[in-house]
Each structure stands twice: as C-alpha cells, then as structure tokens.
Short mmCIF file of C-alpha atoms in Angstrom, two decimals:
data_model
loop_
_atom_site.label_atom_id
_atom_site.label_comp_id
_atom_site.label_asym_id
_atom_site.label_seq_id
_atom_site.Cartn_x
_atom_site.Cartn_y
_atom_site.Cartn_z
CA UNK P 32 30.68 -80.64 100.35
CA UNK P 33 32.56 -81.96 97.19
CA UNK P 34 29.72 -82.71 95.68
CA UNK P 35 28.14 -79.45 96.14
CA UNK P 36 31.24 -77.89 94.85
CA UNK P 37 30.86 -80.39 91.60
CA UNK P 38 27.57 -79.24 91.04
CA UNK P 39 28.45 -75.66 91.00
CA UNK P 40 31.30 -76.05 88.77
CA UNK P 41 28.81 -77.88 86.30
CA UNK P 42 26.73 -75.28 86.48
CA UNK P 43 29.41 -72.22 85.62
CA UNK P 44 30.48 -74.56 82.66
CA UNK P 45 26.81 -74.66 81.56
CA UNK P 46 26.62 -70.90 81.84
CA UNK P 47 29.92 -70.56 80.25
CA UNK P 48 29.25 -72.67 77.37
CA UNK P 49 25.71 -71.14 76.83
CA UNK P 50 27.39 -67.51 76.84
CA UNK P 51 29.81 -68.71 74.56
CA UNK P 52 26.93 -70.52 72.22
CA UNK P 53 25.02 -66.78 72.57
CA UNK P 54 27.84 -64.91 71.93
CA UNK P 55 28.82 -67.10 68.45
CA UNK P 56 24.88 -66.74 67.31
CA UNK P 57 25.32 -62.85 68.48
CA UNK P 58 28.61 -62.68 66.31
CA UNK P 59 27.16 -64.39 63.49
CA UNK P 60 23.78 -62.62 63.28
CA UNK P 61 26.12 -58.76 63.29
CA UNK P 62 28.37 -60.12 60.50
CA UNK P 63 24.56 -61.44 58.17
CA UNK P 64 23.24 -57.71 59.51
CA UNK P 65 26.07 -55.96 57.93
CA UNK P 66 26.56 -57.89 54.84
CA UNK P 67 23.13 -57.23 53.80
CA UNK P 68 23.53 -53.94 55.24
CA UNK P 69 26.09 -53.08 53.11
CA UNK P 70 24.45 -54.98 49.91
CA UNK P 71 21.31 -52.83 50.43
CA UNK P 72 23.30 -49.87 50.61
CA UNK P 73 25.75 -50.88 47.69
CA UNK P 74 22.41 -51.64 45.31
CA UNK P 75 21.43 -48.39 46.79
CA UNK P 76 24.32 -46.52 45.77
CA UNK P 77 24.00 -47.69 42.38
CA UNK P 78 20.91 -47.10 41.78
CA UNK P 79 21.58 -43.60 42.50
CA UNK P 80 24.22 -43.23 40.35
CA UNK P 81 22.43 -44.83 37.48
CA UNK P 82 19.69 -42.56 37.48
CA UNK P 83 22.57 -39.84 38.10
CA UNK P 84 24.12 -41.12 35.05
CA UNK P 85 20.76 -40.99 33.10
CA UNK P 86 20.27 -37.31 34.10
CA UNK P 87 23.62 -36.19 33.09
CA UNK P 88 23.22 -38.42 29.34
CA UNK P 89 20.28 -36.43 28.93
CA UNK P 90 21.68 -33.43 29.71
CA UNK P 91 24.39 -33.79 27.69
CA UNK P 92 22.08 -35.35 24.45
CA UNK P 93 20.10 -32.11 24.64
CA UNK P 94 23.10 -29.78 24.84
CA UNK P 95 24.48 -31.46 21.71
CA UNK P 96 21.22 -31.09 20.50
CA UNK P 97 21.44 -27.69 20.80
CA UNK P 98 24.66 -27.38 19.60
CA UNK P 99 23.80 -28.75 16.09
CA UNK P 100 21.02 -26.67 15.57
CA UNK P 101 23.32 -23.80 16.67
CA UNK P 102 25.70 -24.78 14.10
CA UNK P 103 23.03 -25.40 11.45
CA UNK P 104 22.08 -21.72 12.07
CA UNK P 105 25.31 -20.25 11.68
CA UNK P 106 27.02 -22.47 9.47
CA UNK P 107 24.38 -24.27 7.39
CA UNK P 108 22.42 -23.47 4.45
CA UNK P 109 20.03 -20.56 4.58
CA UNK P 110 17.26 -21.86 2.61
CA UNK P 111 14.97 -24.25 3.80
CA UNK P 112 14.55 -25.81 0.29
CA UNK P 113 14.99 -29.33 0.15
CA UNK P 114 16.74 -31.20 -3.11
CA UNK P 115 16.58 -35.28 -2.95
CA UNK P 116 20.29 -36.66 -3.42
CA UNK P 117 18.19 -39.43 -5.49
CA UNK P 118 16.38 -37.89 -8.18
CA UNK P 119 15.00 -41.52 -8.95
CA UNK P 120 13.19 -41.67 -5.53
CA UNK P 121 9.62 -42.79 -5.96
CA UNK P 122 7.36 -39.96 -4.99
CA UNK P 123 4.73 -41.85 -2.50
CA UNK P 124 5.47 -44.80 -0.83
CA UNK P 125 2.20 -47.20 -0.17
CA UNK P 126 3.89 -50.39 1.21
CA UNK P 127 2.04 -51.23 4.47
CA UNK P 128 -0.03 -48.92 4.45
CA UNK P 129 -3.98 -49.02 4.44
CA UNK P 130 -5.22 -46.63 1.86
CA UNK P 131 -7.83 -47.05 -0.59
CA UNK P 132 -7.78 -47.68 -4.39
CA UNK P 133 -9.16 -44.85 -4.88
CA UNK P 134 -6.84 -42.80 -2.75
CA UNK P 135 -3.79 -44.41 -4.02
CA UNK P 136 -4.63 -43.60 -7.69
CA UNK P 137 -5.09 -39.36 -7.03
CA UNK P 138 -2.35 -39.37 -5.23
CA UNK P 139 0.08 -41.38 -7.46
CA UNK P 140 -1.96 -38.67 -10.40
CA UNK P 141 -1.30 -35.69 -8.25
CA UNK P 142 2.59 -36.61 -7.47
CA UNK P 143 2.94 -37.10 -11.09
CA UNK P 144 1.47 -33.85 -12.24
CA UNK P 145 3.36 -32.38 -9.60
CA UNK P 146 6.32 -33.66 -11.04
CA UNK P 147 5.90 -32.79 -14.62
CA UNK P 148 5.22 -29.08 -13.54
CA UNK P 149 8.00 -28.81 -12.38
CA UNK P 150 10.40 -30.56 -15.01
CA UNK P 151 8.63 -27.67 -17.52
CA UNK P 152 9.25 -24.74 -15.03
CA UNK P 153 13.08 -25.67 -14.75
CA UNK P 154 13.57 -26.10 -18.46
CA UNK P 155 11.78 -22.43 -19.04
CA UNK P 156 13.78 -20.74 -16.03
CA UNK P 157 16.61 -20.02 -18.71
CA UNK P 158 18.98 -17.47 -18.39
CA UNK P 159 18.40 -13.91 -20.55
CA UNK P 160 20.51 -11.88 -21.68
CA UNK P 161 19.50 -8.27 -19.47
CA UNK P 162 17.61 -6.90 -20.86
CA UNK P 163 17.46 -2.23 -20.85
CA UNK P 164 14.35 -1.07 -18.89
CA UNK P 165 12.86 1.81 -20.19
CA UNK P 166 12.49 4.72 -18.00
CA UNK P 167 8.58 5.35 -16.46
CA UNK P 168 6.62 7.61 -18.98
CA UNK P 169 5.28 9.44 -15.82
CA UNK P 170 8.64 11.21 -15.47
CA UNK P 171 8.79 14.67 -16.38
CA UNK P 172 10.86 15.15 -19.43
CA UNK P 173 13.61 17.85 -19.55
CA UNK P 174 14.91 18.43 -22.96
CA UNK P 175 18.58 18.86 -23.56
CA UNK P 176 19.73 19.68 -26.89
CA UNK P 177 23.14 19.46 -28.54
CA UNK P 178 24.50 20.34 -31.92
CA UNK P 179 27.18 19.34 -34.01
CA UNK P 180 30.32 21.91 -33.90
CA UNK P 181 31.22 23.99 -36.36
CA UNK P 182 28.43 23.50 -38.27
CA UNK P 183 26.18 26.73 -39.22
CA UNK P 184 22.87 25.81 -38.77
CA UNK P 185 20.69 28.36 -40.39
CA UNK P 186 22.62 28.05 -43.83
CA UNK P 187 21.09 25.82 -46.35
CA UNK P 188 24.16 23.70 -46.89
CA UNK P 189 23.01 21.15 -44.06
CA UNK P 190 19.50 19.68 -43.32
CA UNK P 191 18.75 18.01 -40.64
CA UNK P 192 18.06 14.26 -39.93
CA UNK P 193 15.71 12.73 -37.57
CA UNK P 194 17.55 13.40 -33.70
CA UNK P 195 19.27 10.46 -31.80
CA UNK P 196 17.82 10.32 -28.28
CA UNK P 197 19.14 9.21 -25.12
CA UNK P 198 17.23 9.47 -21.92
CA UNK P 199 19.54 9.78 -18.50
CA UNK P 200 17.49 9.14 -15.56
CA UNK P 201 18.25 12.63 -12.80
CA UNK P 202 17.84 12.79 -8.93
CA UNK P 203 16.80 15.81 -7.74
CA UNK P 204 18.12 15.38 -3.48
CA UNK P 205 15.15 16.57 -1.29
CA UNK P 206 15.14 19.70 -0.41
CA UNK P 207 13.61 22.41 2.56
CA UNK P 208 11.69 25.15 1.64
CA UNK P 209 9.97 27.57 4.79
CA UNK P 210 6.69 27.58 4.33
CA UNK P 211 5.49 31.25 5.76
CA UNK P 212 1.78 31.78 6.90
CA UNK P 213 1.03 35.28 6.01
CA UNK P 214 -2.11 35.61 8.44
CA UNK P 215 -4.02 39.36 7.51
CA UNK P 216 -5.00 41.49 10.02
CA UNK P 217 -7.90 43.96 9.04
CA UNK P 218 -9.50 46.76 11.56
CA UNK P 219 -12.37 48.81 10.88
CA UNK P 220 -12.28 51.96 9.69
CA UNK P 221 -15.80 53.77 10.83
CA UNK P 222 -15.89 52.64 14.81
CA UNK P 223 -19.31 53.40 15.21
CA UNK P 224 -20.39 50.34 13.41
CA UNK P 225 -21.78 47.87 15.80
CA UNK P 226 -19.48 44.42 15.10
CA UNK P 227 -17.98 41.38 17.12
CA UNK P 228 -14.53 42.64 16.74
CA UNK P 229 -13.09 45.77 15.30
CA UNK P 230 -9.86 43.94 14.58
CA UNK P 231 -10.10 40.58 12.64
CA UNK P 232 -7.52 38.34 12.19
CA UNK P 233 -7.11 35.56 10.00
CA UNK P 234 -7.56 31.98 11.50
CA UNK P 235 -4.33 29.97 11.69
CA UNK P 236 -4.23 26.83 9.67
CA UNK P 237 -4.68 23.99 11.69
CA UNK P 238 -1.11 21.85 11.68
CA UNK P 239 -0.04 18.58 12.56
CA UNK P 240 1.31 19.42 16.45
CA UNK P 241 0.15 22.15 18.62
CA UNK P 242 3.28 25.04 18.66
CA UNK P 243 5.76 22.77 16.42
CA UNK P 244 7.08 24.32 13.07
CA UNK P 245 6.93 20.69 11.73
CA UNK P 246 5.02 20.54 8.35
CA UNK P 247 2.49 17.31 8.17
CA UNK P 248 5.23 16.41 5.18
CA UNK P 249 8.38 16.64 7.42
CA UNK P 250 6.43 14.56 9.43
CA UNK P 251 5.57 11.96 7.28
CA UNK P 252 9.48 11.81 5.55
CA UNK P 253 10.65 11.36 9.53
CA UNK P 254 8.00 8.44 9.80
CA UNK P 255 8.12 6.90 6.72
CA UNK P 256 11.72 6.86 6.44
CA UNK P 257 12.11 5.08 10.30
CA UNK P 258 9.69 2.47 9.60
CA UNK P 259 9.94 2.12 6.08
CA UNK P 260 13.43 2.58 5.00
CA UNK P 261 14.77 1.86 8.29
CA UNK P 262 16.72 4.92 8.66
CA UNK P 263 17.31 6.09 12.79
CA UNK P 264 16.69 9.56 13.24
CA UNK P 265 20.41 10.06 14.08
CA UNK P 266 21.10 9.75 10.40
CA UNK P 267 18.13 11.47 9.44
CA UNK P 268 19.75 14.69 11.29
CA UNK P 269 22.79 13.97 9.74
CA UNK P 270 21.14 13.85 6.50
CA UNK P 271 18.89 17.22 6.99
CA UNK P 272 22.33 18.76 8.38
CA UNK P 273 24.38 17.80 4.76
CA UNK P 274 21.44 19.96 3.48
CA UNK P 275 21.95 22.49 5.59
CA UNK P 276 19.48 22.51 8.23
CA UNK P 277 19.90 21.10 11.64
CA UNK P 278 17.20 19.97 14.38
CA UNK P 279 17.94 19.08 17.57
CA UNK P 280 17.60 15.00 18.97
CA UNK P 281 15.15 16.01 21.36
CA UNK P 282 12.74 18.02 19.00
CA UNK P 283 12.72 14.51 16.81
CA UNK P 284 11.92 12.44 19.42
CA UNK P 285 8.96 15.06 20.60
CA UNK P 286 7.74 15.25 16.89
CA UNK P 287 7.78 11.31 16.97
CA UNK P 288 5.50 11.26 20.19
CA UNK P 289 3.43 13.80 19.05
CA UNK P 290 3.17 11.97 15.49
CA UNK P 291 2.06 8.21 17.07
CA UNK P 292 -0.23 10.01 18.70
CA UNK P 293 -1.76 11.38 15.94
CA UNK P 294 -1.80 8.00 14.09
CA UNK P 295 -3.45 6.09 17.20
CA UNK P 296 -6.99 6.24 16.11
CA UNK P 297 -5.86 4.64 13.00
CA UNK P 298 -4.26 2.06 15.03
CA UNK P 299 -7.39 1.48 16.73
CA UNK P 300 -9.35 0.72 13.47
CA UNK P 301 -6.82 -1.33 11.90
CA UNK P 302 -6.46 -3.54 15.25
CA UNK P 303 -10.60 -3.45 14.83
CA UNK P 304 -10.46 -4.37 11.21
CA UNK P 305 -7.98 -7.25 11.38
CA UNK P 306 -9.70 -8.87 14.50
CA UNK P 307 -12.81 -8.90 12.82
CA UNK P 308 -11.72 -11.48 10.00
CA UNK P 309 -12.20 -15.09 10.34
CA UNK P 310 -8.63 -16.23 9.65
CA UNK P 311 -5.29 -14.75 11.37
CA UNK P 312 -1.62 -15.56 11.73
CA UNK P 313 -0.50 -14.47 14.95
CA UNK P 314 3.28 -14.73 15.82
CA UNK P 315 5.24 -13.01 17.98
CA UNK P 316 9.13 -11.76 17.71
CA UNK P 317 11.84 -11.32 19.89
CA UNK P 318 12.91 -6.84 20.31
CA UNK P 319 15.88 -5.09 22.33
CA UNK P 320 14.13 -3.53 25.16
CA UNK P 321 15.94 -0.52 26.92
CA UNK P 322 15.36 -1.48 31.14
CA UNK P 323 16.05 1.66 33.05
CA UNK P 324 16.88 -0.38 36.20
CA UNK P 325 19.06 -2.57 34.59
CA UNK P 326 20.90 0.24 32.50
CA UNK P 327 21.07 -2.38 29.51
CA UNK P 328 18.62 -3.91 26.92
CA UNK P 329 17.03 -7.06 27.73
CA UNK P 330 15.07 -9.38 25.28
CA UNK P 331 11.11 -8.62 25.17
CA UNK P 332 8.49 -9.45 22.42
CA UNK P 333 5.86 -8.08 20.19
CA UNK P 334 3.67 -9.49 18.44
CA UNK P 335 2.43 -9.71 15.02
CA UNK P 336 -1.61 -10.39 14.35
CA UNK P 337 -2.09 -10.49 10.53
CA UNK P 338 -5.21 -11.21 8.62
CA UNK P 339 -4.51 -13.60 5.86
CA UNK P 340 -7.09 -12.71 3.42
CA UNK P 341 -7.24 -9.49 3.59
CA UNK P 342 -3.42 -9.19 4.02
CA UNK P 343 -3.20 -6.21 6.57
CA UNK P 344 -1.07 -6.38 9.88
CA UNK P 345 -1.43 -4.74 12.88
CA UNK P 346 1.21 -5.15 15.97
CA UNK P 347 0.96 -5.40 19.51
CA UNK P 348 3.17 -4.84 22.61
CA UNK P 349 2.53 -4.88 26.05
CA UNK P 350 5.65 -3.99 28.15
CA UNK P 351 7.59 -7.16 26.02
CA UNK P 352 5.57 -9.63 27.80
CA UNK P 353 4.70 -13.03 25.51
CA UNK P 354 2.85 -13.76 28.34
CA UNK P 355 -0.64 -16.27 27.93
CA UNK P 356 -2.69 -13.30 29.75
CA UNK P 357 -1.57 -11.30 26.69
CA UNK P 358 -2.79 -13.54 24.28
CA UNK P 359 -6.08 -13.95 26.25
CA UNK P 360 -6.44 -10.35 26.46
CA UNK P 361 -5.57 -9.88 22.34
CA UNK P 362 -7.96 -12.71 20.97
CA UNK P 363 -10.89 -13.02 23.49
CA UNK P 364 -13.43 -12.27 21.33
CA UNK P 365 -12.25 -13.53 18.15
CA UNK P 366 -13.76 -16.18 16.17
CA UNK P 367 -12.34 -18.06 13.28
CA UNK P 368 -8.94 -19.80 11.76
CA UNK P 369 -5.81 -19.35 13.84
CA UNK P 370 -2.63 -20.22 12.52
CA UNK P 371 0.52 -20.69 14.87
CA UNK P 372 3.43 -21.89 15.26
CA UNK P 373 2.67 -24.08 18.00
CA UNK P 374 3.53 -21.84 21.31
CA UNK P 375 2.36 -23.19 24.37
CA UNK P 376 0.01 -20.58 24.99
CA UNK P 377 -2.17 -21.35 21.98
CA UNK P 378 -2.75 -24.42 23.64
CA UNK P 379 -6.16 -22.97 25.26
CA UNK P 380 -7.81 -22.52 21.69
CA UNK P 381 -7.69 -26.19 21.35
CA UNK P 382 -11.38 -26.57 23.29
CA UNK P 383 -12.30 -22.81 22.73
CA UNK P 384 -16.13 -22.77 20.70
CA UNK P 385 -15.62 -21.15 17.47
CA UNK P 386 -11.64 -21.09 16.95
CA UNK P 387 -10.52 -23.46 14.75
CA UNK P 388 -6.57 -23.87 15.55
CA UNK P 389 -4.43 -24.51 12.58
CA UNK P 390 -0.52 -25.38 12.13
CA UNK P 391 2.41 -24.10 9.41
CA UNK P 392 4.44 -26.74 7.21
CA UNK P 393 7.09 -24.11 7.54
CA UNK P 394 7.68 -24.94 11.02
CA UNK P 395 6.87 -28.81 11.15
CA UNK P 396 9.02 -29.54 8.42
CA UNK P 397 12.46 -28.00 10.54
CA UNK P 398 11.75 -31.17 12.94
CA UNK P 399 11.49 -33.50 10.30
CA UNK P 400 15.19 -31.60 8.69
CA UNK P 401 16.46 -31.82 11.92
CA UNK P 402 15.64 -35.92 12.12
CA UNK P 403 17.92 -36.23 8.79
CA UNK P 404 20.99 -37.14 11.12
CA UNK P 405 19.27 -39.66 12.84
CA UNK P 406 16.74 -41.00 10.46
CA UNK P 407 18.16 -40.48 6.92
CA UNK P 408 15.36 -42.08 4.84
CA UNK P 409 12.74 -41.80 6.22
CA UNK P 410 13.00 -38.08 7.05
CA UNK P 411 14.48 -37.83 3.43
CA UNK P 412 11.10 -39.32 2.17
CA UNK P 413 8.94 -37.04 4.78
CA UNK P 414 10.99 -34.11 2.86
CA UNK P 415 10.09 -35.07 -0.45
CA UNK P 416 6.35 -35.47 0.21
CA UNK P 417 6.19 -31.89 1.85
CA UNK P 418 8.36 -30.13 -1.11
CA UNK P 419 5.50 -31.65 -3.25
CA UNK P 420 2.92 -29.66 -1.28
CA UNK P 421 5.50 -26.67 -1.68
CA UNK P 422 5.65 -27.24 -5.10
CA UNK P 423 1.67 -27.14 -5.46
CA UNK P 424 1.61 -23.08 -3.83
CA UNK P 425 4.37 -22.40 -6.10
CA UNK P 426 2.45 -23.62 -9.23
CA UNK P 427 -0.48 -21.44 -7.75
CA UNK P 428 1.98 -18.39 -7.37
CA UNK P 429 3.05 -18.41 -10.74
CA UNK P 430 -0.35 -19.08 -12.36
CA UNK P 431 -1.95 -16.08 -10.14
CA UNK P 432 -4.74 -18.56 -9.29
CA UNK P 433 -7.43 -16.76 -7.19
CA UNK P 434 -8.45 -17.53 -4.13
CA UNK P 435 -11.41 -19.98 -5.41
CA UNK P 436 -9.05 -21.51 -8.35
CA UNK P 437 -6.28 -22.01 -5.71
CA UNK P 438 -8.41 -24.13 -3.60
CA UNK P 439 -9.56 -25.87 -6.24
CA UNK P 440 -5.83 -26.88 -6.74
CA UNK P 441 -5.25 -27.68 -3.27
CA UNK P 442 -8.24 -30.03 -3.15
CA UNK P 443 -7.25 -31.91 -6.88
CA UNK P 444 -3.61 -32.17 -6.38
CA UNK P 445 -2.42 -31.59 -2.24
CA UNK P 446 -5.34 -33.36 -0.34
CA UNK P 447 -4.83 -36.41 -1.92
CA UNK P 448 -0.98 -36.09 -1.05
CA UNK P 449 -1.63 -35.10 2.22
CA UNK P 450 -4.15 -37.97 2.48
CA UNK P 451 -1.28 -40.56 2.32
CA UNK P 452 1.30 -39.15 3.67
CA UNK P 453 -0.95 -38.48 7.22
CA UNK P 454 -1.23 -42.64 7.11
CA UNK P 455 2.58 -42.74 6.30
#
C-alpha cells in the first residue's frame, strides 16, 4: 500500500515538473513571439513613415518649386535676355568632350564671329539726339495764311520775302453721316401697253445684314476697332454717344453676330490656306470663359495655328477644350514641320508618317534659367551658348537676310554651335 502510494506521488511530481518545464518553454516562446512581433512591426512602422516622410519632402520641394517660379514671375526681370556676370567667360567649352578637329575649329570661328558682331552693334547703338519727323506727303494740305499787322499790303513800300512755313498735323474726330437710299418709283403712263409690271421700282442695294441700318463701314469701325484696337463695344457706344448718336447694347451684339457670320467663309479659306503649308506653330492660350451654370468665368483655351512662312494665323476654339481629340481633329491631315512647345498632346506626332515634330529655344532655355539656383555654372555656360544662337537671328534681323541667305547663316555660324553644345 505505501509503496503504491510512493509511486503515485512520483508520478504527480513527474507531471508537475513536466507542466512546469512546458509552461517555462510556453512562457519563453510568447515573450521571443512578441519581441519579434513588435520588431517586425516597429521596422514596419518606420518604414512607413519614411516613405511618408519622402512623400511629404517631395511635396514640399515642388511647392517651393513653384513658389520661386511664382516669384520670378511677379517679381523678377521681364526679359528673358541673358547677360554673363563674367564677360571673360570662354565662349565653348571642349574639355572632355569628343568632337572632331574639324568641328572644334567652326565652332571656336563661329563663336568668335559671333562675338565680334556683336561688340560692333553695341558700339553703333549710340544715342541720337531726336530727331523732327516730317509729316506724310499723302496728307491733304490746308493752307493757312497770316500777315504781318499793320502793314498795307498792296502799297509798294513793302515787298515780300519768301514765306516761313510751319506744318501742324489736324485730327478731324470721325464723324456719322445718314446715308439715304432714294429708290424711284416709275408707272406707266399708256396702260394698254403689254409689260411685266406697270409700276417699277428701283432694286434696293444689297447691304451688309438683312433689315439692319448698319453701313458695311460702321461695320467694319465696330470690328476693327474690337479686335484691332481692343476697344469693348461698351466704350464704343460711349464713344458714338459723345458724338451724338446712341445704339442700343443689344443691336451691337446682333450686328456682331450677323458680321462673323459674314466673315466665316473667309475663315474657312484662311484655316484651308494655313493648313496647307508644310511648317506651323501651333500653341494654344489660356481665355475667360462665361459658364452659364456656374454664373462665373472659368479658364478655357484657344488655340493659335500659324504658318511660319507665309506668316498668316488663323484661330481655333472648340467649347475651351485643349483637349488631344482637338488637336487630332485640327491637324489630321496635315503634313510637314510642327513646332511646339512640348504639350503632352503633341506627343502622338512623334511616330506620325510625314510630320516632322520640332521644339522652341524660347521655351527650353526657361528650364535651363530656372537650374541657375541650383547649378550656377553650368546653367550659366548652357545660357551663354544659347544667347549665341540668339545673337545669330538677331544678326539676320538686322541684315534683312532672306529666307535662303538666313539659312545660309544658320548653317555657317549656329550648326556648328549647336554641334558642340548637343555633346556638351
């Protein structure tokens, strides 16, 4: 019996020591579970926050970003012009770079006629005195004479001298005048003559708008003075009422409809014209747009399609959208040059058969003024060598080359520029 009851106690100690060894190993294995837990999730955590932290540099690099070319908009200079603080910096830099012999000599010779160009225009840009412009010969002259007082003239005690002349340039302010169409009426006298009519009339003259009383000239003044001298019809009325005549808002407005769409075949043959030439500039600007929904103006686009050679413009606008399908629409059958200024939807033209896509220096070169912050010299140097391109279309400006003598410029004095400079 006692040793039964020994054997049973040995047992409940084994059992109690092997829960005990369990529980320990149990214990230990929770504690390694949640450390490495709570490492995973730490490294975790901080990952997160890293790339959080990224993000938010970023974001905070691009709004300052934007806030320095902001301020350079407002605040900074106006011209685009740049003017080396160095005026000893060497024109073209070769060091490192692989270019030719030959390549390195017409550049260094282009650079340096380049630069003596434009020593010899700054020392002839001197300042005049002004200098009187004589009045156009094409004005009509109006004759005012004056004589000396108390002098008599007809006697034969005075003779007279060759006159002094001064000419005073006048401004006649427009003026209305009604123009009345007198239209006869004529009826026939002996009825029994077999005619058409008995009572003739004559035909009205055709004018500009079906039952207006606008002349084609009022018209073209209302027009002309809109788009050309930027002039809104409010002070146009304001204008005709100092001269006594006043025309309601709403009969403008009709007259303008009535006037674009008198002018739309035109438009038609222009837009026909331009697309037909083999190089274009196509841009497109930012216009308030009244939305009747909104009751306010929002910001839509229209855009400008100009052929280069010819130098005519035509512009287009489809309910403000700068939309690709726009473009698509506007250039799907033309063939040729097409300059840009790098909008994503130009993109497509890249692989199109027969459109050569072509970039501005006008809009490159704000990247490389923008870099001046961050990369002093070298954009400094980038600068210089674009200025001498500059400098090359201003020599060509002031010469009047022609088209064939301009490219022959290009070819002598910018290609070999732009030869090292695309290695730079």
């Amino acid at each position: 019996m006692e040793l039964k009851q020994e054997n049973n106690a040995a047992f409940i100690q084994a059992l109690l020591e092997e829960r005990d060894r369990l529980y320990r190993k149990t214990a230990k294995l929770k504690t390694q579970i949640k450390n490495d837990f709570d490492a995973t999730h730490y490294q975790n955590t901080i990952q997160e926050k890293d790339k959080k932290i990224q993000e938010l540099q970023a974001t905070v690099d691009s709004l300052q970003s934007q806030v320095e070319s902001l301020k350079r908009k407002i605040w900074g200079k106006s011209s685009e012009r740049f003017i080396s603080p160095d005026p000893q910096q060497r024109r073209i830099d070769f060091e490192g770079l692989d270019v030719l012999p030959e390549e390195k000599e017409e550049a260094e010779k282009a650079a340096e006629q380049v630069t003596e160009y434009k020593e010899i225009r700054v020392k002839v840009q001197e300042k005049k005195k002004p200098v009187r412009v004589s009045l156009p010969e094409f004005l009509p002259r109006v004759e005012e004479h004056v004589y000396p007082e108390n002098i008599d003239t007809a006697s034969d005690s005075w003779t007279e001298l060759p006159s002094e002349i001064t000419e005073v340039l006048v401004h006649k302010p427009a003026e209305f005048y009604v123009r009345r169409i007198v239209r006869h009426v004529y009826v026939l006298k002996d009825k029994s003559l077999e005619v058409e009519k008995q009572v003739v009339t004559a035909p009205m003259p055709i004018l500009p708008i079906a039952r207006s009383y606008a002349d084609a000239t009022l018209l073209a003044e209302l027009m002309i003075n809109k788009y050309v001298n930027h002039l809104p019809y409010y002070r146009q009325i304001q204008m005709f009422k100092q001269s006594g005549v006043s025309i309601p808002p709403s009969t403008i407005n009709d007259w303008f409809k009535g006037t674009a769409d008198l002018l739309r075949p035109m438009y038609y043959r222009l837009k026909e014209t331009v697309l037909a030439t083999d190089y274009l500039q196509v841009d497109e600007t930012t216009l308030p747009i009244i939305d009747n929904e909104k009751h306010k103006a929002i910001k839509g686009y229209l855009w400008m399609i100009r052929a280069v050679m010819e130098n005519t413009v035509f512009f287009h606008y489809d309910n403000g959208s700068r939309a690709q399908t726009v473009a698509i629409e506007l250039l799907k059958d033309y063939q040729g040059a097409l300059q840009t200024d790098g909008y994503e939807v130009y993109k497509m033209y890249e692989n199109k058969q027969g459109v050569l896509p072509i970039g501005c220096w006008a809009h490159a070169r704000r990247y490389v003024e923008e870099a001046l912050k961050e990369d002093k010299v070298r954009a400094e140097y980038a600068l210089e060598q674009i200025g001498m391109l500059y400098e090359i279309e201003r020599m060509a400006d002031e010469k009047n080359l022609s088209y064939d003598q301009r490219a022959e410029l290009r070819s002598r004095l910018a290609y070999p520029i732009l030869v090292v400079f695309e290695k730079w």
